[in-house]
Coordinates of C-alpha atoms in Angstrom, one line a residue:
M1 CA 61.4 97.2 59.1
K2 CA 57.7 97.9 58.4
I3 CA 56.9 99.0 54.9
I4 CA 55.4 102.3 56.0
T5 CA 58.8 103.2 57.6
I6 CA 60.6 102.2 54.5
L7 CA 58.3 104.4 52.4
L8 CA 58.8 107.4 54.6
L9 CA 62.5 107.1 54.5
C10 CA 62.7 106.5 50.7
C11 CA 60.1 109.2 49.8
F12 CA 60.8 112.0 52.2
C13 CA 63.5 113.6 50.1
F14 CA 61.2 113.4 47.1
S15 CA 58.4 115.1 49.1
V16 CA 60.6 118.2 49.7
F17 CA 60.6 118.8 45.9
S18 CA 57.1 117.5 45.1
Q19 CA 55.0 119.5 47.6
H20 CA 53.5 122.2 45.5
N21 CA 51.2 123.9 48.0
S22 CA 48.2 124.0 45.7
V23 CA 49.8 125.6 42.7
N24 CA 47.4 128.1 41.3
D25 CA 44.8 126.8 43.7
K26 CA 44.5 123.6 41.7
L27 CA 44.2 120.7 44.2
V28 CA 45.7 117.2 44.0
I29 CA 43.5 114.8 46.0
A30 CA 45.1 111.4 46.5
H31 CA 42.3 108.9 45.7
R32 CA 42.5 106.2 48.4
G33 CA 46.1 107.3 48.8
A34 CA 48.8 106.6 46.2
S35 CA 46.6 103.7 45.1
G36 CA 48.3 103.5 41.7
Y37 CA 51.4 102.2 43.4
L38 CA 50.3 100.4 46.7
P39 CA 47.1 98.7 47.8
E40 CA 44.3 101.2 48.1
H41 CA 43.6 102.6 51.6
S42 CA 46.7 100.9 53.1
M43 CA 48.7 103.0 55.5
A44 CA 51.6 102.6 53.2
A45 CA 49.6 104.1 50.3
K46 CA 48.7 107.1 52.5
A47 CA 52.3 107.7 53.5
M48 CA 53.4 107.6 49.9
A49 CA 50.6 110.0 48.8
Y50 CA 51.8 112.4 51.5
A51 CA 55.4 112.1 50.4
M52 CA 54.4 112.7 46.8
G53 CA 52.9 116.1 47.7
A54 CA 49.2 115.6 47.6
D55 CA 47.1 118.5 49.0
Y56 CA 44.5 116.2 50.4
I57 CA 44.3 112.5 51.1
E58 CA 41.0 110.6 50.8
Q59 CA 39.5 108.3 53.5
D60 CA 36.5 106.1 52.7
V61 CA 34.8 105.3 56.0
V62 CA 32.6 102.4 57.0
M63 CA 31.6 100.9 60.4
S64 CA 32.4 97.6 62.1
K65 CA 30.1 95.5 64.2
D66 CA 31.7 97.1 67.4
D67 CA 31.2 100.6 66.0
Q68 CA 34.8 101.3 64.9
L69 CA 35.3 103.6 61.9
L70 CA 37.2 101.7 59.3
I71 CA 39.0 102.9 56.1
L72 CA 37.6 100.8 53.3
H73 CA 36.2 101.7 49.9
D74 CA 33.4 99.2 50.2
H75 CA 31.2 98.3 53.2
Y76 CA 32.2 94.7 52.4
L77 CA 35.6 93.0 52.8
D78 CA 35.9 90.4 50.1
R79 CA 37.3 92.6 47.3
V80 CA 40.5 93.5 49.2
T81 CA 41.0 90.9 52.0
N82 CA 41.2 87.1 52.6
V83 CA 38.0 87.2 54.6
A84 CA 36.5 84.4 52.5
E85 CA 39.4 82.1 53.4
V86 CA 39.4 83.0 57.1
Y87 CA 35.7 83.3 57.8
P88 CA 34.0 81.3 55.1
N89 CA 30.7 81.0 57.0
K90 CA 30.2 84.7 57.7
K91 CA 29.0 85.7 54.2
R92 CA 25.5 87.0 53.7
S93 CA 22.9 85.6 51.4
D94 CA 24.2 87.7 48.5
G95 CA 27.6 86.1 48.9
R96 CA 29.4 89.2 50.3
Y97 CA 31.2 89.6 53.5
Y98 CA 30.0 92.9 55.2
A99 CA 32.4 94.8 57.4
I100 CA 29.5 95.6 59.7
D101 CA 29.2 91.9 60.6
F102 CA 32.8 91.8 61.9
T103 CA 34.6 93.3 64.9
L104 CA 37.7 95.4 64.5
A105 CA 39.8 92.6 65.9
E106 CA 38.4 90.2 63.4
I107 CA 39.0 92.6 60.5
Q108 CA 42.5 93.4 61.6
S109 CA 43.3 89.7 61.7
L110 CA 42.8 89.6 57.9
L111 CA 45.4 90.3 55.2
M112 CA 44.6 93.1 52.8
T113 CA 45.8 93.4 49.2
E114 CA 45.2 95.0 45.8
G115 CA 41.5 95.0 44.7
F116 CA 40.6 91.8 42.9
V117 CA 37.7 89.9 41.4
V118 CA 37.2 86.2 41.3
K119 CA 36.8 84.6 37.8
N120 CA 36.3 80.9 37.3
G121 CA 37.5 80.4 40.9
K122 CA 40.7 82.4 40.4
Q123 CA 41.6 85.8 41.8
E124 CA 42.4 88.4 39.2
A125 CA 43.7 91.9 40.0
I126 CA 41.5 94.7 38.9
Y127 CA 44.6 96.6 37.8
P128 CA 47.1 93.9 36.7
N129 CA 50.1 96.2 36.4
R130 CA 49.8 97.6 39.9
F131 CA 51.2 96.2 43.2
P132 CA 51.1 92.3 43.0
L133 CA 48.4 90.5 44.9
W134 CA 49.2 89.2 48.4
K135 CA 52.8 90.5 48.4
S136 CA 54.1 92.2 51.6
K137 CA 51.7 92.7 54.5
F138 CA 48.9 95.2 54.7
T139 CA 45.9 95.4 57.0
V140 CA 42.7 97.5 57.4
H141 CA 43.1 100.4 59.7
T142 CA 40.8 102.9 61.5
L143 CA 40.0 106.5 60.7
A144 CA 41.8 107.5 63.9
D145 CA 44.9 105.6 62.8
E146 CA 45.0 107.5 59.6
I147 CA 44.3 111.0 61.0
E148 CA 47.1 110.4 63.5
L149 CA 49.5 109.6 60.7
I150 CA 48.6 112.6 58.6
Q151 CA 48.6 115.0 61.5
G152 CA 51.8 113.5 62.8
L153 CA 53.4 114.1 59.4
N154 CA 52.1 117.6 59.3
K155 CA 53.9 118.3 62.6
S156 CA 57.1 116.6 61.6
T157 CA 57.3 118.1 58.1
G158 CA 55.7 121.5 58.7
K159 CA 53.3 121.0 55.8
Q160 CA 49.5 121.1 56.0
V161 CA 48.1 118.2 54.1
G162 CA 44.3 117.9 54.4
I163 CA 41.9 115.0 54.8
Y164 CA 39.0 114.2 52.5
P165 CA 36.7 111.6 54.3
E166 CA 33.8 110.0 52.5
I167 CA 30.9 108.7 54.5
K168 CA 30.1 105.5 52.7
S169 CA 26.6 104.2 52.4
P170 CA 25.1 106.1 55.3
A171 CA 21.5 104.9 54.5
F172 CA 22.7 101.3 54.7
H173 CA 24.4 101.9 58.0
L174 CA 21.3 103.6 59.4
Q175 CA 19.2 100.7 58.2
Q176 CA 21.6 98.4 60.2
G177 CA 21.2 100.5 63.3
K178 CA 24.4 102.6 63.1
D179 CA 24.6 106.4 62.7
I180 CA 27.9 106.5 60.8
S181 CA 27.6 110.2 60.0
L182 CA 27.3 111.2 63.6
A183 CA 30.2 108.9 64.5
V184 CA 32.4 110.4 61.8
L185 CA 31.6 113.9 62.8
N186 CA 32.4 113.2 66.5
E187 CA 35.7 111.6 65.5
L188 CA 36.6 114.6 63.3
K189 CA 35.8 117.0 66.1
R190 CA 37.9 115.0 68.5
F191 CA 40.9 115.5 66.2
G192 CA 40.2 119.3 65.8
Y193 CA 38.3 119.5 62.6
D194 CA 35.3 121.7 63.3
N195 CA 35.3 124.8 61.1
L196 CA 35.4 125.9 57.5
D197 CA 39.0 127.0 57.7
D198 CA 40.2 123.5 58.5
K199 CA 41.9 121.4 55.8
I200 CA 39.1 119.0 55.3
F201 CA 36.2 118.3 53.0
V202 CA 33.5 115.8 54.0
Q203 CA 31.9 114.0 51.0
S204 CA 29.1 111.6 50.4
F205 CA 27.0 110.3 47.5
D206 CA 23.9 110.5 49.6
P207 CA 22.2 114.0 49.4
T208 CA 19.7 113.2 52.0
E209 CA 22.5 112.5 54.5
L210 CA 24.4 115.6 53.5
K211 CA 21.4 117.7 54.2
R212 CA 21.0 116.0 57.6
I213 CA 24.7 116.7 58.3
K214 CA 24.4 120.3 57.2
Q215 CA 21.0 121.1 58.9
H216 CA 21.0 119.0 62.0
L217 CA 24.2 117.1 63.0
M218 CA 26.8 119.9 62.5
P219 CA 24.7 122.6 64.3
K220 CA 24.1 120.1 67.1
L221 CA 27.9 119.5 67.5
N222 CA 28.8 123.2 66.9
M223 CA 30.7 122.3 63.7
E224 CA 30.8 123.8 60.2
L225 CA 32.8 121.8 57.7
K226 CA 33.0 122.0 54.0
L227 CA 30.6 119.4 52.4
V228 CA 30.9 117.9 48.9
Q229 CA 28.1 116.2 47.0
L230 CA 29.4 113.3 45.0
I231 CA 27.5 112.6 41.8
A232 CA 27.1 109.1 40.4
M233 CA 25.3 107.6 37.4
T234 CA 21.9 106.3 38.6
S235 CA 22.6 103.0 36.9
W236 CA 25.5 102.4 39.3
Q237 CA 23.0 102.1 42.2
E238 CA 25.6 103.8 44.4
T239 CA 23.0 105.0 46.9
L240 CA 20.0 103.0 48.1
V241 CA 16.8 104.5 49.6
Y242 CA 15.2 102.3 52.2
H243 CA 11.4 102.3 52.7
N244 CA 9.4 99.7 54.6
G245 CA 12.1 97.1 54.5
T246 CA 12.8 97.4 50.8
S247 CA 15.5 99.4 48.9
T248 CA 15.5 101.3 45.6
P249 CA 18.4 103.1 43.8
Y250 CA 18.6 106.8 44.3
N251 CA 18.0 108.8 41.1
Y252 CA 20.9 111.2 40.4
D253 CA 19.5 112.5 37.1
W254 CA 18.3 115.7 38.6
M255 CA 21.8 116.7 39.6
L256 CA 22.7 117.1 35.9
E257 CA 19.7 119.3 35.1
T258 CA 19.4 123.1 34.8
N259 CA 19.4 124.9 38.2
A260 CA 20.6 121.7 40.0
M261 CA 23.7 123.5 41.2
E262 CA 21.8 126.1 43.0
K263 CA 19.9 123.4 44.9
I264 CA 23.1 121.6 45.8
A265 CA 24.6 124.9 47.0
T266 CA 22.0 125.1 49.7
Y267 CA 23.6 122.2 51.6
A268 CA 27.1 121.7 50.1
N269 CA 30.2 123.6 49.3
G270 CA 31.3 121.6 46.3
I271 CA 30.5 118.7 43.9
G272 CA 32.5 115.6 43.0
P273 CA 31.2 114.5 39.6
W274 CA 32.4 111.5 37.5
K275 CA 34.7 113.3 35.1
P276 CA 32.7 112.5 31.9
M277 CA 29.8 114.4 33.4
L278 CA 31.7 117.7 32.8
I279 CA 32.4 117.4 29.1
N280 CA 30.5 117.4 25.8
T281 CA 30.4 113.6 25.1
K282 CA 29.3 114.3 21.5
M283 CA 32.8 115.3 20.6
N284 CA 33.8 111.6 20.1
Q285 CA 37.6 111.5 20.0
Q286 CA 38.1 115.3 19.4
K287 CA 39.3 117.4 22.3
P288 CA 36.3 117.8 24.6
K289 CA 34.8 121.0 25.8
S290 CA 32.8 121.9 28.9
N291 CA 29.1 121.0 28.8
G292 CA 28.3 123.9 31.2
L293 CA 28.1 121.9 34.4
L294 CA 31.3 123.3 35.8
E295 CA 30.3 126.9 35.0
A296 CA 26.9 126.4 36.7
A297 CA 28.7 125.0 39.7
H298 CA 31.1 127.9 39.9
Q299 CA 28.3 130.4 39.5
A300 CA 26.5 128.8 42.4
G301 CA 29.7 129.1 44.5
L302 CA 30.6 125.4 44.4
V303 CA 34.1 124.0 43.9
V304 CA 34.4 121.1 41.4
H305 CA 36.6 118.0 42.2
P306 CA 35.9 115.3 39.6
Y307 CA 37.0 111.6 39.9
T308 CA 39.0 109.5 39.1
F309 CA 42.2 110.2 37.1
R310 CA 44.2 107.0 36.3
A311 CA 47.4 106.7 34.3
D312 CA 47.0 102.9 33.9
I313 CA 47.1 101.3 30.4
N314 CA 43.7 101.6 28.7
R315 CA 42.5 104.0 31.5
I316 CA 43.2 107.3 29.6
P317 CA 40.3 108.4 27.4
K318 CA 40.9 108.4 23.7
Y319 CA 40.5 112.1 23.5
A320 CA 43.8 112.6 25.4
Q321 CA 47.2 111.5 24.0
D322 CA 48.6 110.9 27.5
F323 CA 48.0 111.5 31.2
D324 CA 49.4 115.0 31.0
E325 CA 47.1 116.0 28.3
L326 CA 44.2 114.6 30.2
L327 CA 45.2 116.7 33.2
H328 CA 45.5 119.8 31.0
I329 CA 42.1 119.3 29.6
Y330 CA 40.4 119.2 33.0
Y331 CA 42.6 121.5 35.0
Y332 CA 42.9 124.3 32.5
D333 CA 40.6 123.8 29.5
I334 CA 37.6 122.8 31.6
G335 CA 38.8 124.6 34.7
V336 CA 38.2 122.2 37.6
D337 CA 39.4 123.2 41.0
G338 CA 41.0 119.8 41.9
I339 CA 41.0 116.2 40.9
F340 CA 40.9 112.8 42.5
T341 CA 43.8 110.7 41.2
D342 CA 45.4 107.3 41.9
F343 CA 48.7 108.9 40.8
P344 CA 49.2 112.0 42.9
D345 CA 52.9 112.3 41.9
K346 CA 52.0 112.7 38.3
A347 CA 49.4 115.4 39.0
V348 CA 51.8 117.3 41.3
Q349 CA 54.6 117.2 38.7
F350 CA 52.1 118.4 36.0
L351 CA 51.1 121.4 38.0
Q352 CA 54.7 122.3 38.8
K353 CA 55.5 122.3 35.1
N354 CA 52.5 124.5 34.4
K355 CA 52.8 126.8 37.5
D356 CA 52.6 129.9 35.4
K357 CA 49.1 129.1 34.2
R358 CA 46.1 130.8 35.9
H359 CA 42.4 130.1 36.0

């Protein structure tokens, strides 16, 4: 029996109790699925996140050589698959194996596992206490595969779980000759996502591309979806700007300045900041307070969905005694509208325990 079937059978009863229907309008967004328990972006992780009662399930989208929309966190394959073993000669000069250099058939011939790094020639899991490397069988799937799963479960359960696709590295794809944003929008429209009332947020770290989506692509396709501007640290080099064959990192610093939220509100409906961006970091290990970014976002009419909340050992900040306190700080003390978490069950259970609280 396939693992996804087993998960559905085992978790379905739990889902009846865990679905909280956005208690007090606080959202639980399953970050790459239930990735604290199963390999990120596997279909099994998505089924488990659904059963755990997540309001939205995230999809990171990249493109293949033959223009298929894949669910992968990175636009390369070597962090979660055995591509280096199967196709050792297909790496680029930087040593990475890019999804855009492989067909869907080639990619689906690979095995997928927990995220890992290679140290001294040995693979080490990024999160050593999570699902063991190379156990069971997982493969990369397409955006269509995942939407069909979620929509199918919505029909069979009567629930309305939303999707939260991220368009990954759109400037890179354009530089490689592929318009990933247009392809994603066309696919979303094909599955019936085309207006603000639909259970979907479309996110990206690239503000230039979000503006293009808002001002050009969606009007052309007669669509209007909720857009979310993800915010990174400039030092991460999350987004590259290409000019005359060279690339430079996009500077995100302006997004944390006064009046930035009003500018973002001209093309987006929400922000997805790294969670430390919302607090006063000068508090050291004391209980943190809002630094004003959330209030500015709300005043501009933006929802705030920070990332990423993890319950792993050594992943809870020192200012919180445990994962529940971390959730309380952000959901209720800071006042965020939703969170991205690898542990959607824990966030759902927390909100149920605190269902009498209000904004």
